[in-house]
Amino acid sequence: MDYFDSKSFNSMQEEAIKRVQEMQRRSKNLVGEQNEQIHSQHHDNSSKSGGDSQKNQKTIAGFNIGNIKIDEEKALIALMIYILYKNGADMKLLLGLGYLLI
């Protein structure tokens, strides 16, 4: 018992291809808009600071808690230390990871 003949299968396949292409087009538009916003923010920040672009990149890649600025790498290492500590990891490993935070 065939629920779908080849004609309806082909039409469903064509519709699926159209939907995929539409989704790809939308995602490219969204990514392009986000890249433009990031580029314009970076350009504005570098023009304000007088060319101190490395400092700006570090604050963009991190986040602030009160007056403390934490970059992503240090936050990831701290999270790893916490998870490993809770799972009973070796103290030497935890100290080694802690050394990376300095």
Short mmCIF file of N, CA and C in Angstrom, two decimals:
data_model
loop_
_atom_site.label_atom_id
_atom_site.label_comp_id
_atom_site.label_asym_id
_atom_site.label_seq_id
_atom_site.Cartn_x
_atom_site.Cartn_y
_atom_site.Cartn_z
N MET A 1 0.84 -1.17 0.00
CA MET A 1 0.00 0.00 0.00
C MET A 1 0.89 1.24 0.00
N ASP A 2 0.85 1.98 -1.09
CA ASP A 2 1.64 3.20 -1.24
C ASP A 2 0.84 4.39 -0.76
N TYR A 3 1.42 5.09 0.23
CA TYR A 3 0.77 6.31 0.70
C TYR A 3 1.10 7.49 -0.20
N PHE A 4 2.30 7.46 -0.76
CA PHE A 4 2.77 8.56 -1.61
C PHE A 4 3.20 8.00 -2.95
N ASP A 5 2.73 8.62 -4.01
CA ASP A 5 3.26 8.25 -5.32
C ASP A 5 4.49 9.09 -5.61
N SER A 6 5.20 8.80 -6.66
CA SER A 6 6.45 9.49 -6.97
C SER A 6 6.23 10.98 -7.23
N LYS A 7 5.09 11.34 -7.77
CA LYS A 7 4.81 12.75 -8.06
C LYS A 7 4.68 13.55 -6.76
N SER A 8 3.93 13.04 -5.82
CA SER A 8 3.78 13.76 -4.55
C SER A 8 5.09 13.75 -3.76
N PHE A 9 5.85 12.67 -3.86
CA PHE A 9 7.15 12.61 -3.19
C PHE A 9 8.08 13.66 -3.76
N ASN A 10 8.11 13.80 -5.07
CA ASN A 10 8.96 14.82 -5.71
C ASN A 10 8.53 16.23 -5.32
N SER A 11 7.23 16.46 -5.23
CA SER A 11 6.77 17.80 -4.85
C SER A 11 7.14 18.09 -3.39
N MET A 12 7.02 17.10 -2.51
CA MET A 12 7.42 17.30 -1.11
C MET A 12 8.92 17.55 -1.01
N GLN A 13 9.69 16.86 -1.83
CA GLN A 13 11.14 17.04 -1.82
C GLN A 13 11.50 18.45 -2.31
N GLU A 14 10.84 18.93 -3.34
CA GLU A 14 11.09 20.27 -3.84
C GLU A 14 10.71 21.33 -2.79
N GLU A 15 9.60 21.11 -2.10
CA GLU A 15 9.21 22.04 -1.04
C GLU A 15 10.23 22.06 0.09
N ALA A 16 10.74 20.89 0.43
CA ALA A 16 11.76 20.81 1.49
C ALA A 16 13.03 21.54 1.08
N ILE A 17 13.42 21.40 -0.17
CA ILE A 17 14.61 22.10 -0.68
C ILE A 17 14.39 23.60 -0.63
N LYS A 18 13.21 24.05 -1.00
CA LYS A 18 12.91 25.49 -0.94
C LYS A 18 12.96 26.00 0.50
N ARG A 19 12.42 25.23 1.44
CA ARG A 19 12.47 25.64 2.84
C ARG A 19 13.90 25.72 3.35
N VAL A 20 14.73 24.75 2.98
CA VAL A 20 16.13 24.77 3.41
C VAL A 20 16.84 25.99 2.84
N GLN A 21 16.61 26.28 1.56
CA GLN A 21 17.23 27.44 0.94
C GLN A 21 16.78 28.73 1.60
N GLU A 22 15.50 28.81 1.96
CA GLU A 22 14.99 29.99 2.63
C GLU A 22 15.62 30.16 4.01
N MET A 23 15.75 29.05 4.75
CA MET A 23 16.37 29.10 6.06
C MET A 23 17.84 29.53 5.95
N GLN A 24 18.54 29.01 4.93
CA GLN A 24 19.94 29.40 4.73
C GLN A 24 20.05 30.88 4.41
N ARG A 25 19.14 31.38 3.58
CA ARG A 25 19.15 32.79 3.22
C ARG A 25 18.92 33.65 4.46
N ARG A 26 17.96 33.26 5.29
CA ARG A 26 17.68 34.02 6.51
C ARG A 26 18.88 34.01 7.46
N SER A 27 19.50 32.85 7.62
CA SER A 27 20.63 32.78 8.55
C SER A 27 21.81 33.60 8.04
N LYS A 28 22.04 33.61 6.73
CA LYS A 28 23.11 34.44 6.18
C LYS A 28 22.83 35.91 6.42
N ASN A 29 21.57 36.31 6.28
CA ASN A 29 21.21 37.71 6.53
C ASN A 29 21.43 38.07 7.99
N LEU A 30 21.03 37.18 8.90
CA LEU A 30 21.21 37.46 10.32
C LEU A 30 22.68 37.52 10.70
N VAL A 31 23.47 36.58 10.19
CA VAL A 31 24.90 36.57 10.49
C VAL A 31 25.57 37.81 9.91
N GLY A 32 25.17 38.21 8.72
CA GLY A 32 25.72 39.41 8.11
C GLY A 32 25.41 40.66 8.93
N GLU A 33 24.18 40.75 9.43
CA GLU A 33 23.80 41.89 10.27
C GLU A 33 24.59 41.90 11.57
N GLN A 34 24.77 40.74 12.19
CA GLN A 34 25.52 40.66 13.43
C GLN A 34 26.98 41.04 13.20
N ASN A 35 27.56 40.57 12.10
CA ASN A 35 28.95 40.92 11.79
C ASN A 35 29.11 42.42 11.58
N GLU A 36 28.13 43.03 10.92
CA GLU A 36 28.19 44.48 10.71
C GLU A 36 28.11 45.22 12.04
N GLN A 37 27.24 44.76 12.95
CA GLN A 37 27.12 45.41 14.26
C GLN A 37 28.40 45.28 15.06
N ILE A 38 29.00 44.09 15.04
CA ILE A 38 30.25 43.87 15.78
C ILE A 38 31.35 44.73 15.18
N HIS A 39 31.40 44.77 13.86
CA HIS A 39 32.44 45.56 13.19
C HIS A 39 32.27 47.04 13.51
N SER A 40 31.02 47.53 13.49
CA SER A 40 30.81 48.96 13.78
C SER A 40 31.11 49.26 15.25
N GLN A 41 30.76 48.35 16.17
CA GLN A 41 31.08 48.56 17.58
C GLN A 41 32.59 48.56 17.79
N HIS A 42 33.28 47.65 17.14
CA HIS A 42 34.73 47.57 17.27
C HIS A 42 35.38 48.83 16.70
N HIS A 43 34.85 49.30 15.58
CA HIS A 43 35.38 50.50 14.95
C HIS A 43 35.16 51.71 15.86
N ASP A 44 33.97 51.80 16.45
CA ASP A 44 33.68 52.91 17.37
C ASP A 44 34.58 52.86 18.60
N ASN A 45 34.78 51.69 19.17
CA ASN A 45 35.62 51.55 20.36
C ASN A 45 37.07 51.88 20.06
N SER A 46 37.58 51.45 18.90
CA SER A 46 38.98 51.72 18.58
C SER A 46 39.21 53.19 18.27
N SER A 47 38.20 53.87 17.71
CA SER A 47 38.38 55.29 17.43
C SER A 47 38.31 56.11 18.72
N LYS A 48 37.53 55.66 19.70
CA LYS A 48 37.43 56.38 20.97
C LYS A 48 38.70 56.24 21.80
N SER A 49 39.32 55.08 21.77
CA SER A 49 40.46 54.84 22.65
C SER A 49 41.77 55.27 22.01
N GLY A 50 41.76 55.70 20.80
CA GLY A 50 42.99 56.15 20.16
C GLY A 50 43.87 55.01 19.70
N GLY A 51 43.28 53.87 19.29
CA GLY A 51 44.05 52.78 18.72
C GLY A 51 44.43 51.69 19.70
N ASP A 52 43.85 51.65 20.86
CA ASP A 52 44.16 50.60 21.82
C ASP A 52 43.23 49.42 21.56
N SER A 53 43.39 48.79 20.39
CA SER A 53 42.44 47.77 19.95
C SER A 53 42.57 46.46 20.70
N GLN A 54 43.74 46.10 21.17
CA GLN A 54 43.89 44.84 21.90
C GLN A 54 43.12 44.90 23.21
N LYS A 55 43.14 46.01 23.88
CA LYS A 55 42.40 46.16 25.13
C LYS A 55 40.90 46.05 24.87
N ASN A 56 40.43 46.65 23.79
CA ASN A 56 39.01 46.59 23.45
C ASN A 56 38.59 45.17 23.10
N GLN A 57 39.42 44.44 22.38
CA GLN A 57 39.08 43.07 22.03
C GLN A 57 38.96 42.21 23.27
N LYS A 58 39.79 42.42 24.24
CA LYS A 58 39.74 41.63 25.46
C LYS A 58 38.46 41.91 26.24
N THR A 59 38.01 43.15 26.29
CA THR A 59 36.78 43.44 27.02
C THR A 59 35.56 42.97 26.24
N ILE A 60 35.62 42.95 24.93
CA ILE A 60 34.50 42.43 24.14
C ILE A 60 34.37 40.92 24.35
N ALA A 61 35.50 40.21 24.45
CA ALA A 61 35.47 38.76 24.61
C ALA A 61 35.16 38.34 26.03
N GLY A 62 35.09 39.25 26.97
CA GLY A 62 34.83 38.90 28.35
C GLY A 62 33.52 39.47 28.84
N PHE A 63 33.40 39.53 30.17
CA PHE A 63 32.21 40.11 30.76
C PHE A 63 32.58 40.76 32.08
N ASN A 64 31.71 41.59 32.58
CA ASN A 64 31.98 42.34 33.80
C ASN A 64 31.06 41.88 34.92
N ILE A 65 31.64 41.76 36.11
CA ILE A 65 30.87 41.51 37.32
C ILE A 65 31.23 42.64 38.27
N GLY A 66 30.35 43.60 38.40
CA GLY A 66 30.67 44.78 39.19
C GLY A 66 31.79 45.54 38.50
N ASN A 67 32.89 45.74 39.21
CA ASN A 67 34.05 46.41 38.64
C ASN A 67 35.11 45.43 38.16
N ILE A 68 34.84 44.13 38.29
CA ILE A 68 35.82 43.11 37.92
C ILE A 68 35.57 42.67 36.49
N LYS A 69 36.60 42.71 35.67
CA LYS A 69 36.49 42.26 34.29
C LYS A 69 37.08 40.86 34.19
N ILE A 70 36.29 39.91 33.65
CA ILE A 70 36.71 38.53 33.52
C ILE A 70 36.63 38.15 32.06
N ASP A 71 37.72 37.64 31.50
CA ASP A 71 37.66 37.19 30.12
C ASP A 71 37.16 35.75 30.06
N GLU A 72 36.78 35.30 28.88
CA GLU A 72 36.16 34.00 28.71
C GLU A 72 37.08 32.85 29.11
N GLU A 73 38.37 32.98 28.80
CA GLU A 73 39.30 31.89 29.09
C GLU A 73 39.41 31.64 30.59
N LYS A 74 39.52 32.71 31.37
CA LYS A 74 39.63 32.55 32.81
C LYS A 74 38.33 32.02 33.41
N ALA A 75 37.21 32.45 32.88
CA ALA A 75 35.93 31.94 33.37
C ALA A 75 35.81 30.45 33.09
N LEU A 76 36.25 30.02 31.92
CA LEU A 76 36.20 28.61 31.56
C LEU A 76 37.11 27.78 32.46
N ILE A 77 38.30 28.27 32.74
CA ILE A 77 39.23 27.56 33.61
C ILE A 77 38.67 27.47 35.02
N ALA A 78 38.10 28.56 35.51
CA ALA A 78 37.50 28.55 36.85
C ALA A 78 36.35 27.55 36.93
N LEU A 79 35.55 27.49 35.88
CA LEU A 79 34.45 26.53 35.84
C LEU A 79 34.98 25.10 35.82
N MET A 80 36.04 24.86 35.08
CA MET A 80 36.65 23.53 35.06
C MET A 80 37.17 23.15 36.43
N ILE A 81 37.81 24.09 37.12
CA ILE A 81 38.32 23.82 38.46
C ILE A 81 37.16 23.42 39.38
N TYR A 82 36.08 24.16 39.32
CA TYR A 82 34.92 23.88 40.17
C TYR A 82 34.35 22.49 39.89
N ILE A 83 34.16 22.18 38.61
CA ILE A 83 33.59 20.87 38.24
C ILE A 83 34.51 19.74 38.67
N LEU A 84 35.81 19.90 38.40
CA LEU A 84 36.76 18.85 38.78
C LEU A 84 36.83 18.69 40.30
N TYR A 85 36.77 19.79 41.05
CA TYR A 85 36.80 19.73 42.50
C TYR A 85 35.59 18.95 43.03
N LYS A 86 34.41 19.24 42.46
CA LYS A 86 33.20 18.56 42.90
C LYS A 86 33.23 17.07 42.58
N ASN A 87 34.00 16.69 41.55
CA ASN A 87 34.10 15.29 41.17
C ASN A 87 35.31 14.60 41.79
N GLY A 88 35.99 15.27 42.72
CA GLY A 88 37.09 14.64 43.45
C GLY A 88 38.38 14.53 42.66
N ALA A 89 38.72 15.54 41.88
CA ALA A 89 39.94 15.50 41.07
C ALA A 89 41.17 15.64 41.95
N ASP A 90 42.31 15.29 41.40
CA ASP A 90 43.59 15.37 42.08
C ASP A 90 43.92 16.84 42.38
N MET A 91 44.45 17.08 43.57
CA MET A 91 44.75 18.45 44.01
C MET A 91 45.83 19.08 43.13
N LYS A 92 46.79 18.29 42.64
CA LYS A 92 47.84 18.84 41.78
C LYS A 92 47.26 19.38 40.48
N LEU A 93 46.28 18.68 39.95
CA LEU A 93 45.61 19.15 38.73
C LEU A 93 44.88 20.46 38.99
N LEU A 94 44.18 20.54 40.10
CA LEU A 94 43.45 21.76 40.44
C LEU A 94 44.41 22.94 40.66
N LEU A 95 45.54 22.67 41.31
CA LEU A 95 46.52 23.73 41.51
C LEU A 95 47.15 24.18 40.19
N GLY A 96 47.38 23.23 39.30
CA GLY A 96 47.91 23.57 37.97
C GLY A 96 46.95 24.45 37.20
N LEU A 97 45.69 24.12 37.24
CA LEU A 97 44.69 24.95 36.57
C LEU A 97 44.57 26.31 37.25
N GLY A 98 44.68 26.32 38.58
CA GLY A 98 44.65 27.58 39.30
C GLY A 98 45.82 28.48 38.93
N TYR A 99 46.96 27.88 38.66
CA TYR A 99 48.13 28.65 38.24
C TYR A 99 47.87 29.36 36.92
N LEU A 100 47.07 28.74 36.06
CA LEU A 100 46.74 29.37 34.77
C LEU A 100 45.89 30.62 34.95
N LEU A 101 45.19 30.71 36.06
CA LEU A 101 44.35 31.89 36.31
C LEU A 101 45.16 33.12 36.71
N ILE A 102 46.41 32.90 37.15
CA ILE A 102 47.24 34.02 37.60
C ILE A 102 47.73 34.83 36.42
#
